[in-house]
CSV table of C-alpha atoms in Angstrom, one decimal:
chain,number,residue,atom,x,y,z
H,1,MET,CA,-80.6,149.1,190.8
H,2,THR,CA,-83.2,146.4,191.0
H,3,ALA,CA,-84.0,145.1,194.5
H,4,PRO,CA,-83.1,141.5,195.1
H,5,ALA,CA,-85.7,138.7,194.7
H,6,PRO,CA,-87.7,138.2,197.8
H,7,ASP,CA,-87.7,135.1,199.9
H,8,LEU,CA,-91.0,133.2,199.5
H,9,PHE,CA,-92.8,131.0,202.0
H,10,THR,CA,-90.9,132.1,205.1
H,11,TRP,CA,-92.9,133.0,208.4
H,12,GLU,CA,-92.3,136.8,207.5
H,13,PHE,CA,-93.7,136.2,204.0
H,14,ALA,CA,-96.8,134.5,205.5
H,15,ALA,CA,-97.5,137.5,207.7
H,16,ASP,CA,-97.4,139.9,204.7
H,17,PRO,CA,-96.8,138.4,201.3
H,18,TYR,CA,-98.0,141.4,199.3
H,19,PRO,CA,-94.6,143.2,198.9
H,20,ALA,CA,-93.0,140.0,197.6
H,21,TYR,CA,-96.0,139.6,195.1
H,22,ALA,CA,-95.4,143.2,194.0
H,23,TRP,CA,-91.8,142.4,193.2
H,24,LEU,CA,-92.8,139.2,191.3
H,25,ARG,CA,-95.5,141.1,189.3
H,26,GLU,CA,-93.0,143.7,188.2
H,27,HIS,CA,-89.9,141.5,187.6
H,28,GLU,CA,-90.9,137.8,187.2
H,29,PRO,CA,-94.7,137.7,186.7
H,30,VAL,CA,-94.5,134.0,185.6
H,31,ARG,CA,-91.8,132.4,187.7
H,32,ARG,CA,-90.7,128.8,188.2
H,33,THR,CA,-90.4,128.2,191.9
H,34,ARG,CA,-89.4,125.3,194.3
H,35,LEU,CA,-92.0,125.1,196.8
H,36,PRO,CA,-91.5,123.9,200.4
H,37,SER,CA,-92.7,120.4,199.5
H,38,GLY,CA,-89.9,120.1,196.9
H,39,VAL,CA,-92.4,120.3,194.0
H,40,GLU,CA,-91.5,122.8,191.3
H,41,ALA,CA,-94.3,125.0,189.9
H,42,TRP,CA,-94.9,128.1,187.9
H,43,LEU,CA,-96.3,131.0,190.0
H,44,VAL,CA,-98.5,133.4,188.0
H,45,THR,CA,-98.9,136.9,189.6
H,46,ARG,CA,-100.4,139.4,187.2
H,47,TYR,CA,-104.1,139.8,186.8
H,48,GLY,CA,-104.3,139.4,183.0
H,49,ASP,CA,-102.2,136.3,183.0
H,50,ALA,CA,-104.0,134.9,186.0
H,51,LYS,CA,-107.4,135.4,184.4
H,52,GLN,CA,-106.0,133.7,181.2
H,53,ALA,CA,-104.6,130.8,183.1
H,54,LEU,CA,-107.8,130.2,185.2
H,55,ALA,CA,-109.8,129.7,182.1
H,56,ASP,CA,-107.3,127.9,179.9
H,57,PRO,CA,-108.6,124.4,179.0
H,58,ARG,CA,-104.9,123.3,178.3
H,59,LEU,CA,-104.4,123.7,182.1
H,60,SER,CA,-105.9,120.5,183.5
H,61,LYS,CA,-107.1,120.1,187.1
H,62,ASN,CA,-106.4,116.3,187.0
H,63,PRO,CA,-103.2,115.4,188.9
H,64,ALA,CA,-102.7,112.5,186.5
H,65,HIS,CA,-101.3,115.1,184.1
H,66,HIS,CA,-98.5,116.1,186.5
H,67,ASP,CA,-95.2,114.9,185.2
H,68,GLU,CA,-94.0,114.3,188.8
H,69,PRO,CA,-90.8,112.7,190.0
H,70,ALA,CA,-91.2,110.0,192.6
H,71,HIS,CA,-90.4,112.2,195.6
H,72,ALA,CA,-93.4,114.5,194.6
H,73,LYS,CA,-96.1,111.8,194.4
H,74,GLY,CA,-99.2,113.0,196.2
H,75,LYS,CA,-97.7,116.4,197.2
H,76,THR,CA,-100.1,118.5,195.0
H,77,GLY,CA,-103.4,117.9,196.6
H,78,ILE,CA,-105.2,117.4,200.0
H,79,PRO,CA,-103.1,115.1,202.3
H,80,GLY,CA,-104.8,111.7,202.4
H,81,GLU,CA,-107.3,112.3,199.7
H,82,ARG,CA,-105.5,109.7,197.3
H,83,LYS,CA,-105.4,106.9,199.8
H,84,ALA,CA,-109.0,107.5,201.0
H,85,GLU,CA,-110.4,107.3,197.4
H,86,LEU,CA,-111.6,110.9,197.4
H,87,MET,CA,-109.9,112.1,194.2
H,88,THR,CA,-113.0,112.3,192.1
H,89,HIS,CA,-114.1,115.7,193.1
H,90,LEU,CA,-114.6,119.1,191.3
H,91,LEU,CA,-111.0,120.4,192.2
H,92,ASN,CA,-109.4,117.4,190.5
H,93,ILE,CA,-111.4,116.7,187.2
H,94,ASP,CA,-112.0,118.2,183.9
H,95,PRO,CA,-114.9,118.1,181.5
H,96,PRO,CA,-117.0,116.1,180.6
H,97,ASP,CA,-116.9,114.6,184.2
H,98,HIS,CA,-116.5,118.0,185.8
H,99,THR,CA,-119.6,119.3,183.7
H,100,ARG,CA,-121.7,116.3,184.9
H,101,LEU,CA,-120.8,116.5,188.7
H,102,ARG,CA,-121.1,120.3,188.8
H,103,ARG,CA,-124.5,120.2,187.3
H,104,LEU,CA,-125.7,117.9,190.0
H,105,VAL,CA,-124.3,119.9,192.9
H,106,SER,CA,-125.2,123.3,191.6
H,107,LYS,CA,-128.8,122.8,192.5
H,108,ALA,CA,-127.9,123.3,196.1
H,109,PHE,CA,-126.3,126.7,195.5
H,110,THR,CA,-129.0,128.5,193.5
H,111,PRO,CA,-129.8,132.0,194.6
H,112,ARG,CA,-133.2,130.8,195.8
H,113,ARG,CA,-131.7,127.9,197.8
H,114,VAL,CA,-129.2,130.2,199.4
H,115,ALA,CA,-131.8,132.7,200.3
H,116,GLU,CA,-133.9,130.0,202.0
H,117,PHE,CA,-130.8,129.2,204.1
H,118,ALA,CA,-130.3,132.8,205.3
H,119,PRO,CA,-132.4,132.5,208.4
H,120,ARG,CA,-130.3,129.4,209.6
H,121,VAL,CA,-127.1,131.3,209.1
H,122,ARG,CA,-128.3,134.3,211.1
H,123,GLU,CA,-129.4,131.8,213.8
H,124,LEU,CA,-126.0,130.2,214.0
H,125,THR,CA,-124.3,133.6,214.0
H,126,ASP,CA,-126.4,134.8,216.9
H,127,ARG,CA,-125.9,131.6,218.8
H,128,LEU,CA,-122.2,131.7,218.5
H,129,ILE,CA,-122.0,135.3,219.6
H,130,ASP,CA,-124.2,134.5,222.5
H,131,GLY,CA,-121.6,132.1,223.6
H,132,PHE,CA,-118.9,134.8,224.3
H,133,ALA,CA,-120.8,138.1,224.3
H,134,GLU,CA,-121.1,138.2,228.2
H,135,ARG,CA,-117.3,137.5,228.6
H,136,GLY,CA,-115.9,140.6,227.0
H,137,GLU,CA,-113.3,138.6,225.1
H,138,ALA,CA,-113.1,135.9,222.6
H,139,ASP,CA,-110.8,134.2,220.0
H,140,LEU,CA,-112.9,134.9,216.9
H,141,ILE,CA,-111.2,132.1,214.9
H,142,HIS,CA,-112.0,129.3,217.2
H,143,GLU,CA,-115.3,130.6,218.7
H,144,PHE,CA,-116.8,132.1,215.7
H,145,ALA,CA,-115.2,132.0,212.2
H,146,PHE,CA,-114.4,128.3,212.4
H,147,PRO,CA,-117.7,126.8,213.8
H,148,LEU,CA,-120.1,129.0,211.7
H,149,PRO,CA,-119.3,127.5,208.3
H,150,ILE,CA,-118.8,124.1,209.7
H,151,TYR,CA,-122.3,123.9,211.1
H,152,ALA,CA,-123.8,125.5,208.1
H,153,ILE,CA,-122.2,123.2,205.6
H,154,CYS,CA,-123.1,120.2,207.7
H,155,ASP,CA,-126.7,121.3,207.7
H,156,LEU,CA,-126.6,121.7,203.9
H,157,LEU,CA,-125.0,118.3,203.3
H,158,GLY,CA,-127.6,116.6,205.8
H,159,VAL,CA,-125.1,115.6,208.5
H,160,PRO,CA,-127.3,114.8,211.6
H,161,PRO,CA,-126.9,117.3,214.5
H,162,GLU,CA,-125.6,114.5,216.8
H,163,ASP,CA,-122.6,113.9,214.3
H,164,GLN,CA,-121.7,117.5,213.7
H,165,ASP,CA,-119.2,117.9,216.5
H,166,ASP,CA,-117.2,114.9,215.1
H,167,PHE,CA,-117.1,116.7,211.8
H,168,ARG,CA,-116.0,119.9,213.7
H,169,ASP,CA,-113.1,117.9,215.2
H,170,TRP,CA,-111.9,116.3,211.9
H,171,ALA,CA,-112.2,119.8,210.2
H,172,GLY,CA,-110.2,121.3,213.0
H,173,MET,CA,-107.3,118.8,212.3
H,174,MET,CA,-107.5,119.5,208.6
H,175,ILE,CA,-107.4,123.3,209.0
H,176,ARG,CA,-104.3,123.2,211.3
H,177,HIS,CA,-102.1,121.8,208.5
H,178,GLY,CA,-98.6,121.9,210.0
H,179,GLY,CA,-99.9,122.8,213.5
H,180,GLY,CA,-101.2,119.3,214.4
H,181,PRO,CA,-99.6,115.9,214.9
H,182,ARG,CA,-97.7,114.4,212.0
H,183,GLY,CA,-100.2,112.6,209.7
H,184,GLY,CA,-103.1,114.2,211.5
H,185,VAL,CA,-104.7,115.6,208.3
H,186,ALA,CA,-104.5,112.3,206.4
H,187,ARG,CA,-106.0,110.4,209.5
H,188,SER,CA,-108.9,113.0,209.7
H,189,VAL,CA,-109.5,112.6,206.0
H,190,LYS,CA,-109.7,108.8,206.3
H,191,LYS,CA,-112.1,109.1,209.3
H,192,MET,CA,-114.3,111.5,207.3
H,193,ARG,CA,-114.3,109.1,204.3
H,194,GLY,CA,-115.5,106.3,206.4
H,195,TYR,CA,-118.1,108.4,208.0
H,196,LEU,CA,-119.4,109.6,204.6
H,197,ALA,CA,-119.6,106.1,203.2
H,198,GLU,CA,-121.7,105.1,206.2
H,199,LEU,CA,-123.9,108.2,205.9
H,200,ILE,CA,-124.6,107.7,202.2
H,201,HIS,CA,-125.5,104.2,203.0
H,202,ARG,CA,-127.9,105.1,205.8
H,203,LYS,CA,-129.6,107.9,203.7
H,204,ARG,CA,-130.0,105.6,200.7
H,205,GLU,CA,-131.8,103.1,202.8
H,206,ALA,CA,-134.2,105.7,204.2
H,207,LEU,CA,-134.6,107.8,201.1
H,208,PRO,CA,-138.4,108.7,200.5
H,209,ALA,CA,-139.8,108.1,197.1
H,210,GLU,CA,-140.1,111.8,196.4
H,211,ALA,CA,-137.8,114.7,197.2
H,212,GLY,CA,-139.2,117.0,199.9
H,213,PRO,CA,-138.6,120.8,200.0
H,214,GLY,CA,-135.1,121.7,201.0
H,215,GLU,CA,-133.8,118.2,200.7
H,216,ASP,CA,-130.2,117.9,201.9
H,217,LEU,CA,-127.3,117.8,199.4
H,218,ILE,CA,-126.2,114.2,200.1
H,219,SER,CA,-129.7,112.9,199.6
H,220,GLY,CA,-129.9,114.8,196.5
H,221,LEU,CA,-126.7,113.3,195.2
H,222,ILE,CA,-128.0,109.8,196.1
H,223,ARG,CA,-131.3,110.5,194.3
H,224,ALA,CA,-129.4,111.6,191.2
H,225,SER,CA,-127.1,108.6,191.2
H,226,ASP,CA,-130.3,106.3,191.5
H,227,HIS,CA,-132.0,108.0,188.6
H,228,GLY,CA,-129.5,107.5,185.9
H,229,GLU,CA,-126.8,110.2,186.5
H,230,HIS,CA,-124.3,107.4,187.1
H,231,LEU,CA,-122.8,108.9,190.2
H,232,THR,CA,-120.7,106.2,192.0
H,233,GLU,CA,-120.5,105.9,195.8
H,234,ASN,CA,-116.8,107.1,195.6
H,235,GLU,CA,-117.9,110.2,193.6
H,236,ALA,CA,-120.7,110.9,196.1
H,237,ALA,CA,-118.4,110.8,199.0
H,238,ALA,CA,-115.7,112.8,197.2
H,239,MET,CA,-118.2,115.4,196.4
H,240,ALA,CA,-119.5,115.7,199.9
H,241,PHE,CA,-115.9,115.8,201.2
H,242,ILE,CA,-114.8,118.6,198.9
H,243,LEU,CA,-117.9,120.7,199.6
H,244,LEU,CA,-117.0,120.5,203.3
H,245,PHE,CA,-113.3,121.0,202.8
H,246,ALA,CA,-113.6,123.8,200.2
H,247,GLY,CA,-116.8,125.2,201.8
H,248,PHE,CA,-115.6,125.7,205.3
H,249,GLU,CA,-111.9,126.7,205.2
H,250,THR,CA,-112.4,129.5,202.7
H,251,THR,CA,-115.3,130.9,204.8
H,252,VAL,CA,-113.3,130.7,208.1
H,253,ASN,CA,-110.6,132.8,206.5
H,254,LEU,CA,-113.1,135.2,204.9
H,255,ILE,CA,-114.6,136.0,208.2
H,256,GLY,CA,-111.2,136.0,210.0
H,257,ASN,CA,-109.3,138.1,207.5
H,258,GLY,CA,-112.3,140.4,206.9
H,259,THR,CA,-112.7,141.1,210.6
H,260,TYR,CA,-108.9,141.7,211.0
H,261,ALA,CA,-108.9,144.1,208.1
H,262,LEU,CA,-111.8,146.1,209.6
H,263,LEU,CA,-110.2,146.1,213.0
H,264,THR,CA,-107.1,147.6,211.5
H,265,HIS,CA,-108.9,150.1,209.3
H,266,PRO,CA,-111.1,152.1,211.8
H,267,GLY,CA,-112.2,154.7,209.3
H,268,GLN,CA,-113.6,152.0,206.9
H,269,ARG,CA,-115.1,150.1,209.8
H,270,ALA,CA,-116.9,153.3,211.2
H,271,ARG,CA,-118.4,153.8,207.6
H,272,LEU,CA,-119.7,150.3,207.6
H,273,LEU,CA,-121.1,150.5,211.2
H,274,GLU,CA,-122.9,153.8,210.2
H,275,SER,CA,-124.3,152.1,207.1
H,276,LEU,CA,-125.6,149.1,209.0
H,277,ALA,CA,-127.1,151.3,211.7
H,278,ALA,CA,-129.1,153.1,208.9
H,279,GLY,CA,-130.4,149.7,207.8
H,280,GLU,CA,-128.5,149.8,204.6
H,281,ARG,CA,-126.9,146.7,202.9
H,282,GLY,CA,-125.1,148.3,199.9
H,283,LEU,CA,-121.8,148.9,201.7
H,284,LEU,CA,-121.9,145.5,203.4
H,285,GLU,CA,-122.2,143.9,200.0
H,286,THR,CA,-119.5,145.8,198.2
H,287,GLY,CA,-117.4,145.6,201.5
H,288,VAL,CA,-117.3,141.9,201.5
H,289,GLU,CA,-116.2,141.9,197.8
H,290,GLU,CA,-113.4,144.3,198.7
H,291,LEU,CA,-112.3,142.2,201.7
H,292,LEU,CA,-112.1,139.2,199.4
H,293,ARG,CA,-109.9,141.2,197.0
H,294,TYR,CA,-107.8,143.0,199.6
H,295,ASP,CA,-106.8,139.9,201.8
H,296,GLY,CA,-108.8,137.1,200.5
H,297,PRO,CA,-109.1,133.5,202.0
H,298,VAL,CA,-107.5,131.7,199.1
H,299,GLU,CA,-104.0,132.9,198.3
H,300,LEU,CA,-103.2,130.6,195.4
H,301,ALA,CA,-105.7,128.8,193.2
H,302,THR,CA,-105.7,125.0,193.4
H,303,TRP,CA,-103.3,123.1,191.3
H,304,ARG,CA,-103.3,123.0,187.5
H,305,PHE,CA,-101.1,120.9,185.1
H,306,ALA,CA,-100.2,121.8,181.5
H,307,THR,CA,-101.4,119.1,179.1
H,308,GLU,CA,-99.6,120.7,176.1
H,309,PRO,CA,-97.1,123.5,175.6
H,310,VAL,CA,-98.6,126.8,177.0
H,311,ALA,CA,-97.3,130.3,176.9
H,312,ILE,CA,-98.2,132.6,179.8
H,313,GLY,CA,-96.8,136.0,180.3
H,314,GLY,CA,-94.1,135.3,177.8
H,315,GLN,CA,-92.9,132.1,179.6
H,316,HIS,CA,-93.0,128.7,177.9
H,317,ILE,CA,-94.6,126.0,180.1
H,318,GLU,CA,-94.0,122.4,179.2
H,319,PRO,CA,-96.6,119.6,179.4
H,320,GLY,CA,-96.8,118.1,182.8
H,321,ASP,CA,-95.6,121.3,184.6
H,322,PRO,CA,-97.7,122.4,187.6
H,323,VAL,CA,-99.1,126.0,187.5
H,324,LEU,CA,-100.2,127.9,190.5
H,325,VAL,CA,-102.2,131.1,190.0
H,326,VAL,CA,-101.5,133.6,192.8
H,327,LEU,CA,-104.9,135.1,193.4
H,328,ALA,CA,-103.6,137.4,196.2
H,329,ALA,CA,-101.1,138.9,193.8
H,330,ALA,CA,-103.5,139.3,190.9
H,331,ASP,CA,-106.1,141.0,193.0
H,332,ARG,CA,-103.5,143.7,194.0
H,333,ASP,CA,-102.3,144.4,190.5
H,334,PRO,CA,-102.2,148.1,189.9
H,335,GLU,CA,-102.7,147.5,186.2
H,336,ARG,CA,-106.3,146.3,187.1
H,337,PHE,CA,-107.2,148.0,190.4
H,338,ALA,CA,-106.8,151.7,191.3
H,339,GLU,CA,-104.8,152.0,194.6
H,340,PRO,CA,-104.8,148.2,195.1
H,341,ASP,CA,-103.1,148.3,198.5
H,342,THR,CA,-105.9,150.6,199.9
H,343,LEU,CA,-109.0,149.0,201.5
H,344,ASP,CA,-112.1,150.7,200.1
H,345,LEU,CA,-115.3,149.1,201.1
H,346,ALA,CA,-117.3,151.2,198.6
H,347,ARG,CA,-115.0,150.0,195.6
H,348,ARG,CA,-117.4,149.5,192.6
H,349,ASP,CA,-115.1,148.3,189.8
H,350,ASN,CA,-114.1,145.1,191.6
H,351,GLN,CA,-113.9,142.1,189.3
H,352,HIS,CA,-111.6,140.3,191.8
H,353,LEU,CA,-110.5,136.7,191.3
H,354,GLY,CA,-111.1,135.7,194.9
H,355,TYR,CA,-113.6,132.9,193.8
H,356,GLY,CA,-111.6,132.0,190.6
H,357,HIS,CA,-112.7,132.4,187.1
H,358,GLY,CA,-114.0,130.2,184.2
H,359,ILE,CA,-115.5,126.6,184.6
H,360,HIS,CA,-113.9,126.2,188.0
H,361,TYR,CA,-115.5,129.4,189.5
H,362,CYS,CA,-116.3,128.7,193.1
H,363,LEU,CA,-119.7,126.8,193.2
H,364,GLY,CA,-120.3,127.9,196.8
H,365,ALA,CA,-119.6,131.6,196.3
H,366,PRO,CA,-123.2,132.7,197.0
H,367,LEU,CA,-123.3,130.8,200.3
H,368,ALA,CA,-119.8,132.1,201.3
H,369,ARG,CA,-121.0,135.7,200.5
H,370,LEU,CA,-124.1,135.2,202.6
H,371,GLU,CA,-122.1,133.7,205.5
H,372,GLY,CA,-119.5,136.5,205.3
H,373,GLN,CA,-122.1,139.3,205.2
H,374,THR,CA,-124.1,137.8,208.0
H,375,ALA,CA,-121.1,137.1,210.3
H,376,LEU,CA,-119.5,140.6,209.9
H,377,ALA,CA,-122.9,142.4,210.3
H,378,GLY,CA,-123.7,140.3,213.4
H,379,LEU,CA,-120.3,141.1,215.0
H,380,LEU,CA,-120.4,144.8,214.3
H,381,ASN,CA,-124.0,145.3,215.3
H,382,ARG,CA,-123.8,143.3,218.5
H,383,LEU,CA,-120.2,144.3,219.5
H,384,PRO,CA,-119.7,147.7,218.2
H,385,ASP,CA,-116.5,148.4,220.2
H,386,LEU,CA,-114.8,145.3,219.1
H,387,ARG,CA,-111.0,145.7,219.2
H,388,LEU,CA,-107.8,143.5,218.9
H,389,ALA,CA,-106.6,142.1,222.3
H,390,VAL,CA,-103.0,141.8,221.2
H,391,ASP,CA,-100.6,143.8,219.1
H,392,GLU,CA,-100.8,143.1,215.4
H,393,SER,CA,-97.2,141.6,215.4
H,394,GLU,CA,-98.3,138.8,217.8
H,395,LEU,CA,-100.8,137.4,215.3
H,396,ARG,CA,-99.7,134.3,213.5
H,397,TRP,CA,-100.9,133.1,210.1
H,398,ARG,CA,-101.4,129.3,209.3
H,399,GLY,CA,-98.9,127.4,207.2
H,400,GLY,CA,-100.0,125.9,204.0
H,401,LEU,CA,-99.8,126.8,200.3
H,402,ILE,CA,-103.3,127.4,199.1
H,403,MET,CA,-105.3,129.1,201.9
H,404,ARG,CA,-104.5,132.4,203.8
H,405,GLY,CA,-105.9,132.6,207.3
H,406,LEU,CA,-105.1,133.5,210.9
H,407,ARG,CA,-104.4,130.9,213.5
H,408,THR,CA,-106.1,133.0,216.2
H,409,LEU,CA,-107.8,136.4,216.5
H,410,PRO,CA,-108.1,137.5,220.2
H,411,VAL,CA,-110.5,140.4,220.6
H,412,GLU,CA,-112.0,142.4,223.5
H,413,PHE,CA,-115.3,144.3,223.7
H,414,THR,CA,-117.8,145.7,226.2
H,415,PRO,CA,-119.6,142.6,227.7
H,416,THR,CA,-123.2,142.4,226.6
H,417,GLY,CA,-126.2,140.5,227.5
H,418,ARG,CA,-128.0,138.2,225.1
């Protein structure tokens, strides 16, 4: 007898969605589901179907293709982005505009540029650990995983140091989703939009004739728009906004989920500690990829909308229908990964979908990998007896559809000097 269909999007589901995703993969791998927002969408859970859907040009990123009833207007993106005129970013557009804007921004994420940024990430990591190392306890989300990528992406964008705490406050409101005051996310998006417009104006006024080494990303976007690339101010602001939004919450969750996985898998953690102590990086690099696969920061890929009839996994999808690829389910598909529910930091055959696939593959993946590797190595090297300060059952996961991350991660350790 087949087990009944699981409940989705409950608090119990948020704590551990993987059994429900296993049921869907086996029984309804492409399932039409009513989401908590009231929007109906297709959930795609098998690896092969997911990979196909992520690269299918008939599945548009542009919300204009959503055949949405009135009650669903604006419920498929980031709250407030439509009113704040921040829609023209890489998560909402298709070629040729996507190709043009991605080419402009990709210069900031070349391997060389990311390597140049590595000392700054190490400096931020050490400074944040310094802030709590002598106490013997910390909340690793609020004191470490959250501020590290915020300050890093602010540096990359060119947000002046004196303004970065404002950015941290706005980002904090955005990441809380349902945990903050009603309308708080939209208000924070509006404030960020106003600030970015002003910053773009200030930087344009002071832009030197020639680009210097390591020029910040906003200056680079302005320079491109002033040299015939036709980047409007709205596009520049939207690009800066989405790089901040997509570039920080994913890394918060990578560090938080990754640390939690290591704390609850002591054997794997001991192997990694031993490898780091020997000065090796190989297990750290494969380990971060495995943490992305095992319990990654992005549970569902961002919205796609059918522009014509599409067949996925034997299901017929009508034009205008939303499609959500469940990365967390695909990355535990036993048809693709041996022992998918086992954490194996040395896993080699690991073509996970944690950063997507196809033309929308995450642009900031090299930076996120650098931040994840640096953060985890810093924590383990400096706080080798790090442990959970509460029972696992007391931890709470943030609400929200796309991202997967802990609200808090209380830890204890032997206090250390700087």
